[in-house]
CSV table of C-alpha atoms in Angstrom, one decimal:
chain,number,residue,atom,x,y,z
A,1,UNK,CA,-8.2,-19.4,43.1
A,2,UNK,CA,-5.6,-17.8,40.6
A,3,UNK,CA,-7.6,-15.7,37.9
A,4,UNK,CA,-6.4,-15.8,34.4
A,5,UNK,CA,-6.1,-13.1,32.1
A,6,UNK,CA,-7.4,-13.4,28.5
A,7,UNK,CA,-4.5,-12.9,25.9
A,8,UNK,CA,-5.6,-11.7,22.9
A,9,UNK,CA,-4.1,-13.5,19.9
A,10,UNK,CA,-4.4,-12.3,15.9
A,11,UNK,CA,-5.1,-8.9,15.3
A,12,UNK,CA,-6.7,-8.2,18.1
A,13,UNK,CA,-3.4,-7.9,20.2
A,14,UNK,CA,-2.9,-4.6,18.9
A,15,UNK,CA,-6.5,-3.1,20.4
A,16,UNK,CA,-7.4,-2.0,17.1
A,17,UNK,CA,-9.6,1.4,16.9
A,18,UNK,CA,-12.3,1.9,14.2
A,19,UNK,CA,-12.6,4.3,11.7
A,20,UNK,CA,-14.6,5.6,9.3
A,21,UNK,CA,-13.4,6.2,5.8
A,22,UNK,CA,-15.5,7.3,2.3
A,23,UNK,CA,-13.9,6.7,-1.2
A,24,UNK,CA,-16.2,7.9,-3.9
A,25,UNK,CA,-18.9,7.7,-1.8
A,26,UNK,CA,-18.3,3.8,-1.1
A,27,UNK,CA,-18.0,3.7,2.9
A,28,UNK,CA,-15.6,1.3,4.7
A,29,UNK,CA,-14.7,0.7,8.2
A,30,UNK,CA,-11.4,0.6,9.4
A,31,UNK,CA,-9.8,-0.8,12.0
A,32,UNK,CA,-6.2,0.5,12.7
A,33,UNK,CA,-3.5,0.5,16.1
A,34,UNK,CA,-4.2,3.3,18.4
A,35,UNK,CA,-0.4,4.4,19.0
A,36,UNK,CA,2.2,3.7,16.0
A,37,UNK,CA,4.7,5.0,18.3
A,38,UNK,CA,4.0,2.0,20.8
A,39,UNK,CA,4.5,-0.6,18.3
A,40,UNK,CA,8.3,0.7,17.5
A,41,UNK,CA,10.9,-2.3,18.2
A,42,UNK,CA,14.4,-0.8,18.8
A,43,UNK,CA,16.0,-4.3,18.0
A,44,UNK,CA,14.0,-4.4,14.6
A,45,UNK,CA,14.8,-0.7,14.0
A,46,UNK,CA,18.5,-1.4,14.6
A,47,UNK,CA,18.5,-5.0,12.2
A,48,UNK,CA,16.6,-3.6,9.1
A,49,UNK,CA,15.3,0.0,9.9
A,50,UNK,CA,11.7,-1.3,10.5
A,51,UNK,CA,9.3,1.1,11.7
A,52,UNK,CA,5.5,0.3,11.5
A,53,UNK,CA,4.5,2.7,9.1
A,54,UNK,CA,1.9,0.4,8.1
A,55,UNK,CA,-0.2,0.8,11.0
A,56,UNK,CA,-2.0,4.6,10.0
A,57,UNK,CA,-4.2,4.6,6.6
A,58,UNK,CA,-2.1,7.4,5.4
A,59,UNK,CA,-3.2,10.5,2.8
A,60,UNK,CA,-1.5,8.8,0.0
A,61,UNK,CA,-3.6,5.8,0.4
A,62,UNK,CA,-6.4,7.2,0.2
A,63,UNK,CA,-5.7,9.5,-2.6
A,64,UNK,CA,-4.5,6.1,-4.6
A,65,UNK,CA,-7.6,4.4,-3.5
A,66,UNK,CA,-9.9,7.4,-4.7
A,67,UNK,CA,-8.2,7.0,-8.6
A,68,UNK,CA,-8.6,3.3,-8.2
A,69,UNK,CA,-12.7,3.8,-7.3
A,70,UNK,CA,-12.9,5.7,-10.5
A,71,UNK,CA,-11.5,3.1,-12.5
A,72,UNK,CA,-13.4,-0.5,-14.5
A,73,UNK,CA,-12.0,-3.5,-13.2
A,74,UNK,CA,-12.1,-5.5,-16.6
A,75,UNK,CA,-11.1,-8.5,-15.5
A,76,UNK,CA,-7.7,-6.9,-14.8
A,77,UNK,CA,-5.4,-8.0,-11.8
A,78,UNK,CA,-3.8,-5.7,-9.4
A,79,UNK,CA,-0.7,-6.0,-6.8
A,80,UNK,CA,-0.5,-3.1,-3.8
A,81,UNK,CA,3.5,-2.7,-2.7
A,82,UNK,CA,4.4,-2.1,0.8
A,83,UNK,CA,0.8,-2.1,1.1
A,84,UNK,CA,0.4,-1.5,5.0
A,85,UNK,CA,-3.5,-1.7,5.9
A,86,UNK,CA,-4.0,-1.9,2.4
A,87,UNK,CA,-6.9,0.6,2.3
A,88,UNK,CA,-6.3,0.8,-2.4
A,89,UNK,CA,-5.9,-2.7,-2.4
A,90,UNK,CA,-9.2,-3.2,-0.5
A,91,UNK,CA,-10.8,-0.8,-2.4
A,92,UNK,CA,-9.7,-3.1,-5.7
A,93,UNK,CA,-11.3,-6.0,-5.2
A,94,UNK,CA,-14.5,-4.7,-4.0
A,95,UNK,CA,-14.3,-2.9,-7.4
A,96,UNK,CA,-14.3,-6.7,-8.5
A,97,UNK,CA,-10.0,-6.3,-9.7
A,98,UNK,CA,-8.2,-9.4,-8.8
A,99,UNK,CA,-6.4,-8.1,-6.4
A,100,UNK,CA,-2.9,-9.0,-4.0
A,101,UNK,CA,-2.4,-6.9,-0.8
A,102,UNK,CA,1.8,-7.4,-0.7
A,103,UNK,CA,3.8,-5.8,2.5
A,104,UNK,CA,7.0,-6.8,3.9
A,105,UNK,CA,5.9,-7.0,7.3
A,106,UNK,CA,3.4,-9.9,8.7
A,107,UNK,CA,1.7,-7.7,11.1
A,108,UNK,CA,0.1,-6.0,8.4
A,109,UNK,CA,-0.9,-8.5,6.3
A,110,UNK,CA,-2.9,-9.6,9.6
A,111,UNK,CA,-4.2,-6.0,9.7
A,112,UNK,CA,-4.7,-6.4,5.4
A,113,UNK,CA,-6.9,-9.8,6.3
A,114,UNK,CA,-8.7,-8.7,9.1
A,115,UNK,CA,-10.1,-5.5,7.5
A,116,UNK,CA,-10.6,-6.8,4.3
A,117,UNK,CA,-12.9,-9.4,5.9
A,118,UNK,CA,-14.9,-6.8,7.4
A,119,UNK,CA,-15.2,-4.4,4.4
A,120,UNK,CA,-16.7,-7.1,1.6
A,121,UNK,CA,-13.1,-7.8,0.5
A,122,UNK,CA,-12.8,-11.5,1.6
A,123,UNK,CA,-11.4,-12.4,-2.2
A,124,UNK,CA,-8.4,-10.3,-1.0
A,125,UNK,CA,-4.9,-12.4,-1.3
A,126,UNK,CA,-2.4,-11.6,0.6
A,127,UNK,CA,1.8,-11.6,-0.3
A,128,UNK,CA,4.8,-11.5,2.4
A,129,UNK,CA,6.7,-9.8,-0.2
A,130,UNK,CA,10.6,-8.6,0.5
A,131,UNK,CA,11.4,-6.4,-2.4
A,132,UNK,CA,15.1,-7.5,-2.5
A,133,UNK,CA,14.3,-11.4,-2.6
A,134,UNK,CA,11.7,-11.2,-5.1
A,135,UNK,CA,10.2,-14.8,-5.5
A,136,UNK,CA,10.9,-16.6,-9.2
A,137,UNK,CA,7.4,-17.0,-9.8
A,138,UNK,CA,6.1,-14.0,-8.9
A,139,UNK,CA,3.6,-13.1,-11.2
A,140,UNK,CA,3.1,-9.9,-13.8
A,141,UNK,CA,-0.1,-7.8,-13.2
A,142,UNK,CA,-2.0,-5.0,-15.2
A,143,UNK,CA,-1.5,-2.9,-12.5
A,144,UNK,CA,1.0,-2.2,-10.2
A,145,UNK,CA,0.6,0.6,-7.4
A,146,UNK,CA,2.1,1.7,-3.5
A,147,UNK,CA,0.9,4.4,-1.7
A,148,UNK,CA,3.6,6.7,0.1
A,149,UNK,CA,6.9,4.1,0.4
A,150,UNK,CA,9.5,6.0,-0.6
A,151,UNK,CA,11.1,6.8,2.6
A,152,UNK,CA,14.8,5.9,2.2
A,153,UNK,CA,16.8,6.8,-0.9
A,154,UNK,CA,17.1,3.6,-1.6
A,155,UNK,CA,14.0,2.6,-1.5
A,156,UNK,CA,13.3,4.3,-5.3
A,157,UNK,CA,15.4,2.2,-7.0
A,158,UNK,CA,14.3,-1.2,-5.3
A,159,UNK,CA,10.5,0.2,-5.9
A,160,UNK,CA,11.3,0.9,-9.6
A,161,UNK,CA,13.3,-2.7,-9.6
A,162,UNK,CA,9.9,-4.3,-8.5
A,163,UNK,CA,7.4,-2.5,-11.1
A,164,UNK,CA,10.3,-3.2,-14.0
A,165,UNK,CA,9.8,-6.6,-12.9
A,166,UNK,CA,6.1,-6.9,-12.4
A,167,UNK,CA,4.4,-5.1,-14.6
A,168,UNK,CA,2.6,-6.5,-17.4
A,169,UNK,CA,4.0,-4.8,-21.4
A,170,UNK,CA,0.8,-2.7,-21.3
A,171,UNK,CA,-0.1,-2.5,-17.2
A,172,UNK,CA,0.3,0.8,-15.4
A,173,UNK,CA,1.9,1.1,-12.2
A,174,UNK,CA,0.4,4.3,-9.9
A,175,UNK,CA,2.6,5.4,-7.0
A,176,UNK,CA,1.1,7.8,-5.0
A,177,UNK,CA,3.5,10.1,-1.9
A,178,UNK,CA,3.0,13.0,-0.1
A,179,UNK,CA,6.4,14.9,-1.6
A,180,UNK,CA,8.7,13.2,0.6
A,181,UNK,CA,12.6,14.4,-0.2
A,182,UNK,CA,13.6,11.0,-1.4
A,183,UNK,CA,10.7,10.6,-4.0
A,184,UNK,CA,12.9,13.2,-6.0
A,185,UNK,CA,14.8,10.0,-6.6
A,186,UNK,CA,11.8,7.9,-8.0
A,187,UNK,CA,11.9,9.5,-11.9
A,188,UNK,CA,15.3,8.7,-13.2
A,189,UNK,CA,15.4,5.4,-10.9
A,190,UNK,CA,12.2,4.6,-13.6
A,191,UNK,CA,13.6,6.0,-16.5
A,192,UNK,CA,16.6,4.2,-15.7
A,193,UNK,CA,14.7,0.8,-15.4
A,194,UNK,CA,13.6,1.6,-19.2
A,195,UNK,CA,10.3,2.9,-18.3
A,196,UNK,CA,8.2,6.0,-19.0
A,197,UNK,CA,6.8,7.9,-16.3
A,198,UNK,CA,4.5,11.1,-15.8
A,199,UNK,CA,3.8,12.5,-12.8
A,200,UNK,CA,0.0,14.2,-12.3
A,201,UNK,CA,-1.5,17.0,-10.9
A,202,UNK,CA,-0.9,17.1,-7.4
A,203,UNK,CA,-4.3,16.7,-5.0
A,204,UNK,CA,-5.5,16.2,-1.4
A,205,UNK,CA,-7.9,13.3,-0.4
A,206,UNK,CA,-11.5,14.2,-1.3
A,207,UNK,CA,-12.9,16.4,1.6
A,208,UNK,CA,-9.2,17.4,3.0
A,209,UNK,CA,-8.4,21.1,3.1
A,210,UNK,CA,-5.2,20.7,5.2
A,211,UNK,CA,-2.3,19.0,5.0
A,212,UNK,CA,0.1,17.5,1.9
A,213,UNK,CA,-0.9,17.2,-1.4
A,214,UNK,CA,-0.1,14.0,-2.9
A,215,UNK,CA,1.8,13.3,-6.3
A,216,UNK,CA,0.5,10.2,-8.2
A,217,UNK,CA,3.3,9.0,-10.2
A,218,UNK,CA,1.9,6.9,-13.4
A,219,UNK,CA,4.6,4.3,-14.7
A,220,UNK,CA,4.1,2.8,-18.1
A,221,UNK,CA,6.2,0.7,-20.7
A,222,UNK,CA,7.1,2.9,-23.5
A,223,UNK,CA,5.2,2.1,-26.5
């Protein structure tokens, strides 16, 4: 008698790996793939540069998510860019935002849905969002915010393109990165977009001695 194999389907294909993560004292559980490296396709890499960067919950994220936590939702909505696991996003709507998890690639939305259902973010929407086909009736929100996406040169003007274009007159867009070379880029692409920025004082994730220290870009319209 021939044995079958289970295949696992969703999510679950990649053989996720738990992890524990505090923001502000809050407590989620993530689940994230154990090998980033393993989930490289050469023919995707070759097409459109893809590589799964949104697989790791990155320093940047959780920096972003940390001055999220700290902030009143108000009845305002929110939109995370190139989002990945979506670790601020989640963090969002738990603080009660109305919030859109947005990436580019549909393996991590399924990662975006399947840990926002296990973290009390089931209100979570989720956006296949390509930042050089933006949809006409993509909508404005009060705030705007990615968390380490500026890999490429020209990805700070496409990312400055997207906040121009969906932020509300008095949002804020956040964009948080771990001093990559190209985010040297990210200021006069956003001045150039007719927007004010200010970068803040750089920081680690709470409880991190090692490592980066991560800018958090605020974006604003000028008033």
């Amino acid at each position: 008698m021939r044995r079958w194999r289970a295949v696992r389907m969703g999510y679950e294909r990649f053989a996720p790996v738990e992890r524990a993560i505090e923001i502000n004292g809050d407590r989620y559980t993530f689940w994230q793939p154990p090998d980033l490296d393993a989930l490289i396709d050469v023919e995707a890499f070759e097409r459109d540069e893809r590589i799964p960067y949104w697989a790791n919950v990155w320093e940047s994220a959780l920096v972003l998510a940390e001055e999220i936590a700290g902030m009143e939702p108000g009845g305002r909505s929110l939109i995370e860019l190139g989002c990945g696991l979506a670790l601020p996003a989640i963090v969002a709507c738990r603080r009660g935002f109305r919030a859109v998890a947005s990436d580019y690639e549909d393996d991590a939305l399924e990662g975006v849905r399947y840990n926002a259902n296990r973290n009390g973010a089931e209100g979570l929407e989720t956006l296949l969002l390509d930042w050089r086909r933006l949809p006409d009736d993509l909508p404005m929100f009060d705030l705007v915010v990615a968390a380490d996406v500026l890999y490429e040169k020209h990805h700070a003007e496409a990312l400055a393109a997207v906040v121009a274009r969906t932020l509300t007159p008095n949002g804020t867009a956040l964009v948080a990165d771990p001093g990559r070379a190209r985010a040297v880029n990210f200021e006069p692409a956003i001045r150039a977009a007719g927007l004010g920025i200010v970068k803040q004082q750089p920081r680690r994730p709470h409880g991190i001695t090692t490592g980066p220290e991560i800018d958090i870009y605020r974006v604003t319209h000028p008033r």
